[in-house]
Tab-separated table of C-alpha atoms in Angstrom:
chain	number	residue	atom	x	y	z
A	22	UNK	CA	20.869	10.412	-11.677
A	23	UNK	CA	21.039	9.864	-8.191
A	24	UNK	CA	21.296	12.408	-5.323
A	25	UNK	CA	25.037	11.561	-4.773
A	26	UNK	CA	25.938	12.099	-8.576
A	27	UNK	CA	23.633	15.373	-8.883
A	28	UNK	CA	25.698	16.647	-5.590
A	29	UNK	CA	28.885	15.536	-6.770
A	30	UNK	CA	28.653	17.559	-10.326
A	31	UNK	CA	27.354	21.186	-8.450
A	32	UNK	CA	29.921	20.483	-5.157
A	33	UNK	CA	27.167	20.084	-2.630
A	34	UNK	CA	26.053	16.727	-0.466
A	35	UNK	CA	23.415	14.676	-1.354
A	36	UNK	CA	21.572	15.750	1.750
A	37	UNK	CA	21.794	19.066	0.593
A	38	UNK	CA	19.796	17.920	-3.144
A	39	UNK	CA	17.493	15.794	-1.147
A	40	UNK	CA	17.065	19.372	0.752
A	41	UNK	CA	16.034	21.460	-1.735
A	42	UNK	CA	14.022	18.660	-3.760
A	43	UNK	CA	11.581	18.131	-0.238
A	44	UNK	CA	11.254	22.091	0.775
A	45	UNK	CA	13.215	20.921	3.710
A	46	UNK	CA	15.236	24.403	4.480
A	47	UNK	CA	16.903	27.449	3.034
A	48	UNK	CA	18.144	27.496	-0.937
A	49	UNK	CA	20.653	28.701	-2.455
A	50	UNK	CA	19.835	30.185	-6.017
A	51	UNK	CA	23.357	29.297	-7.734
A	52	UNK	CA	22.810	25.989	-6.260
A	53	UNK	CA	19.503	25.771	-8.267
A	54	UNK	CA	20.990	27.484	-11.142
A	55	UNK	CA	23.693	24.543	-11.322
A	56	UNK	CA	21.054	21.810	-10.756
A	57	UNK	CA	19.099	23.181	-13.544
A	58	UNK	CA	22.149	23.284	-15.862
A	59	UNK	CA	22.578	19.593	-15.287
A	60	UNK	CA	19.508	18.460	-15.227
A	61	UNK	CA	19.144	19.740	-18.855
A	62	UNK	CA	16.108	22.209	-17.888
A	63	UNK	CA	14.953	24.147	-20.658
A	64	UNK	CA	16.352	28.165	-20.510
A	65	UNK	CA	12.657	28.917	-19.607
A	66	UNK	CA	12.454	26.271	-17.196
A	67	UNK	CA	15.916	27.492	-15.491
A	68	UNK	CA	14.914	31.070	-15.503
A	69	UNK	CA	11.602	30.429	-14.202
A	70	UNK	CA	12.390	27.750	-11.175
A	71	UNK	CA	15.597	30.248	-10.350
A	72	UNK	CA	13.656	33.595	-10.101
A	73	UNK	CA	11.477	31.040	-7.667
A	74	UNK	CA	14.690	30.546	-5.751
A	75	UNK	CA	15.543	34.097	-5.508
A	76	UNK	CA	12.350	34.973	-4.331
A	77	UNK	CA	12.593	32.426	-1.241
A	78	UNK	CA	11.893	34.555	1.846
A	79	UNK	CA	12.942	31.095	4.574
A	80	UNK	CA	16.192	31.569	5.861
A	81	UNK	CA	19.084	29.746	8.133
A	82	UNK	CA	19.335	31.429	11.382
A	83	UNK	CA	22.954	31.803	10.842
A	84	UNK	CA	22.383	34.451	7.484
A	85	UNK	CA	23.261	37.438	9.369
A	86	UNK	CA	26.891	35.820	10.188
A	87	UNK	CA	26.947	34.659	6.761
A	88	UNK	CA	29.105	37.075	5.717
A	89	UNK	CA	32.237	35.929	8.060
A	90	UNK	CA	31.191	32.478	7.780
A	91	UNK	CA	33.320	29.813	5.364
A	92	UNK	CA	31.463	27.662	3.423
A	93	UNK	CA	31.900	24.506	4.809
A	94	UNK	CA	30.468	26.730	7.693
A	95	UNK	CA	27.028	26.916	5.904
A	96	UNK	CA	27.273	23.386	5.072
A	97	UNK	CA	27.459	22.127	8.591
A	98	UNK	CA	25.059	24.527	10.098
A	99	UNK	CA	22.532	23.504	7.089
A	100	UNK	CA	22.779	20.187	7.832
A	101	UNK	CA	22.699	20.306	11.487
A	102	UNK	CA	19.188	22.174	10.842
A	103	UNK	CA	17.956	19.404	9.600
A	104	UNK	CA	18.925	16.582	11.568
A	105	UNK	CA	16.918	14.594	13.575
A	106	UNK	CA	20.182	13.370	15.951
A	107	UNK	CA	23.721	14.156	16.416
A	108	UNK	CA	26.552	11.265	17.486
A	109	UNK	CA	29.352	13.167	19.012
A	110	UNK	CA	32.842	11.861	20.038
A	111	UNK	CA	35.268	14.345	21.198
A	112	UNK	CA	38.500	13.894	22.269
A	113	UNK	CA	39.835	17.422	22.551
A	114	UNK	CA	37.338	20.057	23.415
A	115	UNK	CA	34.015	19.520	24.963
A	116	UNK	CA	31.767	19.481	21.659
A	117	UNK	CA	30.347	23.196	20.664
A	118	UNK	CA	26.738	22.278	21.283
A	119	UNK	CA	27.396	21.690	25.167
A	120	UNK	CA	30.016	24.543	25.430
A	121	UNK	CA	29.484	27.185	27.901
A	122	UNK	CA	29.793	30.926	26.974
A	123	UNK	CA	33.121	31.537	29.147
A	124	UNK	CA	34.686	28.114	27.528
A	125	UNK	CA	33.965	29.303	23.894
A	126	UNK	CA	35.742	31.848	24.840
A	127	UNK	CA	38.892	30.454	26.206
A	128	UNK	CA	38.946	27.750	23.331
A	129	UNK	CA	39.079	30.805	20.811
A	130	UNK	CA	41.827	32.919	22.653
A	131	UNK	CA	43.504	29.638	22.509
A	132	UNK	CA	43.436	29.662	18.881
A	133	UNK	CA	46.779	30.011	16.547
A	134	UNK	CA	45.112	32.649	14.791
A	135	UNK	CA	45.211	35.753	16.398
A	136	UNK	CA	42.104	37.343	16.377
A	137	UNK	CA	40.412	40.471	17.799
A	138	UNK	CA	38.324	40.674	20.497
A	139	UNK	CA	35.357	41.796	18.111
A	140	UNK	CA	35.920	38.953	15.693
A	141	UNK	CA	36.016	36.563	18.832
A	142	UNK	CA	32.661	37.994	20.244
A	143	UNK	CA	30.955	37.565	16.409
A	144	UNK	CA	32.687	33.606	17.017
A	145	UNK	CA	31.476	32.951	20.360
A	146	UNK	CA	27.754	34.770	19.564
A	147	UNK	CA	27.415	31.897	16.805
A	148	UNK	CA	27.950	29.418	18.722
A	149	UNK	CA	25.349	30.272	21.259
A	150	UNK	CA	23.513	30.884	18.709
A	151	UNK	CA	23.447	27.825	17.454
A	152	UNK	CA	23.178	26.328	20.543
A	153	UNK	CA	19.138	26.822	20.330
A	154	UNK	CA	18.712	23.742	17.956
A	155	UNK	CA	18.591	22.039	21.424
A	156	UNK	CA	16.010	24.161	22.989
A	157	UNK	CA	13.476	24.303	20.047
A	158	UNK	CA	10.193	21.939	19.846
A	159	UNK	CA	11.427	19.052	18.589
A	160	UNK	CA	15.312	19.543	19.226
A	161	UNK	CA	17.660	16.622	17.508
A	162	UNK	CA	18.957	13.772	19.832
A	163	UNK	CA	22.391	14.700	21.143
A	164	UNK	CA	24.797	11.857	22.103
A	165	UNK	CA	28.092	13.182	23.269
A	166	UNK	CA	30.518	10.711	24.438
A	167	UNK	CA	33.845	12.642	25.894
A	168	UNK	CA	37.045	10.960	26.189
A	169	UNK	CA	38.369	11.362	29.767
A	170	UNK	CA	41.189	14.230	28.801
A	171	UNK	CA	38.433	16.533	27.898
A	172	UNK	CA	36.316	16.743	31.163
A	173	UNK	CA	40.202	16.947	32.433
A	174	UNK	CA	41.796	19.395	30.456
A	175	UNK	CA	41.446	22.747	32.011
A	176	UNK	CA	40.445	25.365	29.402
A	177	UNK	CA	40.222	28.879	30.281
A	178	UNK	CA	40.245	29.584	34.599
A	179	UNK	CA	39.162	27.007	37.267
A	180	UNK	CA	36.221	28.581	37.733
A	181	UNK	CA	35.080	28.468	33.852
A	182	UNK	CA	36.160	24.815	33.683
A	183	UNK	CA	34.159	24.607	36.988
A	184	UNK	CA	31.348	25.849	35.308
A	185	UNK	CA	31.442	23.850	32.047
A	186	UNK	CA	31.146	20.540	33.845
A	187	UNK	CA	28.404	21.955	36.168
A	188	UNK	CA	26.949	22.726	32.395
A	189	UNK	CA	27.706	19.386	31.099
A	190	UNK	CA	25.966	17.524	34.157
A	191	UNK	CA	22.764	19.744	33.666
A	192	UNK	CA	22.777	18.437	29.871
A	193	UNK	CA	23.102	14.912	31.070
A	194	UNK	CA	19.448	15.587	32.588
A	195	UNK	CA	17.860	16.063	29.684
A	196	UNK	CA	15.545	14.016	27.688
A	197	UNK	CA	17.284	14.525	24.428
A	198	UNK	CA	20.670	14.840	25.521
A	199	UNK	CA	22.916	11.577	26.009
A	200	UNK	CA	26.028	12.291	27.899
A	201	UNK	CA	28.909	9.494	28.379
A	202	UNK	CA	32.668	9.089	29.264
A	203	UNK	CA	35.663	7.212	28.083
A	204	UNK	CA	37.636	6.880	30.652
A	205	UNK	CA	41.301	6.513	30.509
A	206	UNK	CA	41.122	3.197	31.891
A	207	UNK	CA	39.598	1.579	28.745
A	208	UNK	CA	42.579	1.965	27.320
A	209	UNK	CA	43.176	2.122	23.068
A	210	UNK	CA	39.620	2.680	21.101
A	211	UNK	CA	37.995	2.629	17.991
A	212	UNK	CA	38.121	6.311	17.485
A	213	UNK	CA	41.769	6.938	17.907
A	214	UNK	CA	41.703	8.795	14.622
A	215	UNK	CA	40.007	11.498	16.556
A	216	UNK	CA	36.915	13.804	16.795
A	217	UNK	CA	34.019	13.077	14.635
A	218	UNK	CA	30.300	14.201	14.413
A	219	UNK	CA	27.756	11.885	12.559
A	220	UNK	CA	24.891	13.992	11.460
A	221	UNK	CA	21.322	12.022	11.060
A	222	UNK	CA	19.120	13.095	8.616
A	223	UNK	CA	15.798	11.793	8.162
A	224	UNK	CA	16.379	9.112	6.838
A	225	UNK	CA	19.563	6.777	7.006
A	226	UNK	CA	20.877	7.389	3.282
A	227	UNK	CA	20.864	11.228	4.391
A	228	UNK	CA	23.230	10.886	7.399
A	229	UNK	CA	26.720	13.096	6.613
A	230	UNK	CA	30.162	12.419	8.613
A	231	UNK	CA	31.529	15.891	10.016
A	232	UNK	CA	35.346	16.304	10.861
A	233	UNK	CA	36.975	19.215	11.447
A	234	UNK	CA	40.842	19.602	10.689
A	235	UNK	CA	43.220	22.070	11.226
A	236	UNK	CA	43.025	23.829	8.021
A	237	UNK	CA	39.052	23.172	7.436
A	238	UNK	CA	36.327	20.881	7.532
A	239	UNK	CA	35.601	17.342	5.317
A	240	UNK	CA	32.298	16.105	4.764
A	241	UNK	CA	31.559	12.466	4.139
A	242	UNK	CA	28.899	10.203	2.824
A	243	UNK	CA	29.563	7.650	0.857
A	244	UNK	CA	28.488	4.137	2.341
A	245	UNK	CA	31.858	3.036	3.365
A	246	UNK	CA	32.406	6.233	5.054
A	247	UNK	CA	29.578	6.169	7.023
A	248	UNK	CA	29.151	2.762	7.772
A	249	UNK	CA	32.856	3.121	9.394
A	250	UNK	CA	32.183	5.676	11.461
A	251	UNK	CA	28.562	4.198	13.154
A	252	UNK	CA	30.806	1.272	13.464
A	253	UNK	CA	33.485	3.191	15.498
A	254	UNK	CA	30.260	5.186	17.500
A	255	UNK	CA	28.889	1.828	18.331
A	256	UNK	CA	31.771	0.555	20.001
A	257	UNK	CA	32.745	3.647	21.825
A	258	UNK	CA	29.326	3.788	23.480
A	259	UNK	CA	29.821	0.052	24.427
A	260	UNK	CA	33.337	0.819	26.172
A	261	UNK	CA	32.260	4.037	27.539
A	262	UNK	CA	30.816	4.646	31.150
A	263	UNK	CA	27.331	4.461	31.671
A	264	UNK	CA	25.435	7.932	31.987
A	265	UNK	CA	25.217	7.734	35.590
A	266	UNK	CA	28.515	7.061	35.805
A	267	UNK	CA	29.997	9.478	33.994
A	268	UNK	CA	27.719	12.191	35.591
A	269	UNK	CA	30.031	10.486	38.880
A	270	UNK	CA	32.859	10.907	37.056
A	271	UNK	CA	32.451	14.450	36.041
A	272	UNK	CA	31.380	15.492	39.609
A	273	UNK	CA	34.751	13.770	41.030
A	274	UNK	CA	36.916	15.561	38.677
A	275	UNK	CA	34.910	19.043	39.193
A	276	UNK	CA	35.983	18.222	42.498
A	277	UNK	CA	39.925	18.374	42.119
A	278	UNK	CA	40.146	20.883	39.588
């Protein structure tokens, strides 16, 4: 059975099986209890390896939201704990890694869904939460490339846009942070379908396609899926500005906002 079957009969990815066969991360006992089920383990065995489970004392960061939290919620951050790099396009919002506290915030009063100011504060501490992934010891490799309408795109007041691209041109400093624009003047693309996050696990066969929709999340990672998609990254990081460039670029539109 391989890791993509095994996934596909309990509903999880086969990064997530790969997870839990290497120790790589939090478990999820129902998860093991399924695995167990098809894997035709003895009623001993299953008891035995899923007491283990519930026993597990290593924990996602994110368990004390977990409660608000969707599941394709887990999934992501899961996966994002594990990944050794992170290929972002974005073509709406400046991506949630590199988003500044007063941004989150306006991109969330923004939202359809009319929420209170508590459950927007519970929103916008996650994502700074989860912003740390970047500042731990060996943080993943971020590689953001932003089309030109979202350094553009005013969200929230002048100055909080003002702020977010001073943000974004700090990031562009960093050693494990690769920032680059696609300017207008390129014209059509290869990711005119829209935003898209390719999440690298440690090893190719682990990497996961992230998009998020309006009414949830999809995960991909079949071959053909991913293989489209690191095509599509590929050439947008060809046609898009240099990072020097697009540091100028940034600063000249900070300018005129």
């Amino acid at each position: 059975m391989t890791l993509e079957e095994a996934g596909r009969l309990v509903g999880v990815s086969k990064a997530t099986v790969s997870r839990y066969e290497t120790q790589e991360g939090p478990v999820k006992w129902p998860i093991v209890d399924a695995l167990c089920r098809e894997y035709e383990a003895s009623e001993a065995e299953r008891k035995a390896v899923v007491g283990l489970a519930k026993d597990v004392k290593r924990q996602g960061w994110w368990t004390s939201f977990a409660d608000s939290l969707p599941e394709s919620m887990n999934l992501l951050f899961t996966l994002e704990d594990e990944a050794v790099r992170e290929d972002h396009f974005a073509c709406l919002y400046v991506p949630g890694l590199l988003q500044t506290r007063g941004y989150t915030e306006a991109v969330q009063h923004a939202s359809e869904m009319r929420l209170s100011a508590e459950e927007i504060a519970r929103l916008v501490d996650l994502r700074m939460k989860r912003q740390e992934i970047l500042s731990r010891p060996k943080p993943p490799h971020l590689w953001a490339i932003l089309d030109e309408s979202v350094i553009r795109r005013v969200v929230g007041s002048r100055e909080v846009m003002r702020e977010q691209l001073d943000h974004l041109l700090r990031a562009n400093e960093s050693p494990d942070i690769t920032l680059q624009v696609l300017p207008f003047a390129k014209g059509a693309h290869s990711a005119a379908m829209g935003s898209f996050v390719i999440l690298g696990g440690a090893e190719r066969s682990l990497d996961v396609v992230y998009v998020d929709i309006h009414v949830g999340s999809l995960f991909m990672e079949k071959d053909e899926e991913l293989e489209r998609y690191r095509v599509a990254f590929d050439y947008l990081r060809a046609q898009a500005l240099d990072m020097a460039s697009s540091s100028a670029l940034i600063e000249r539109v900070r300018e005129e906002i």
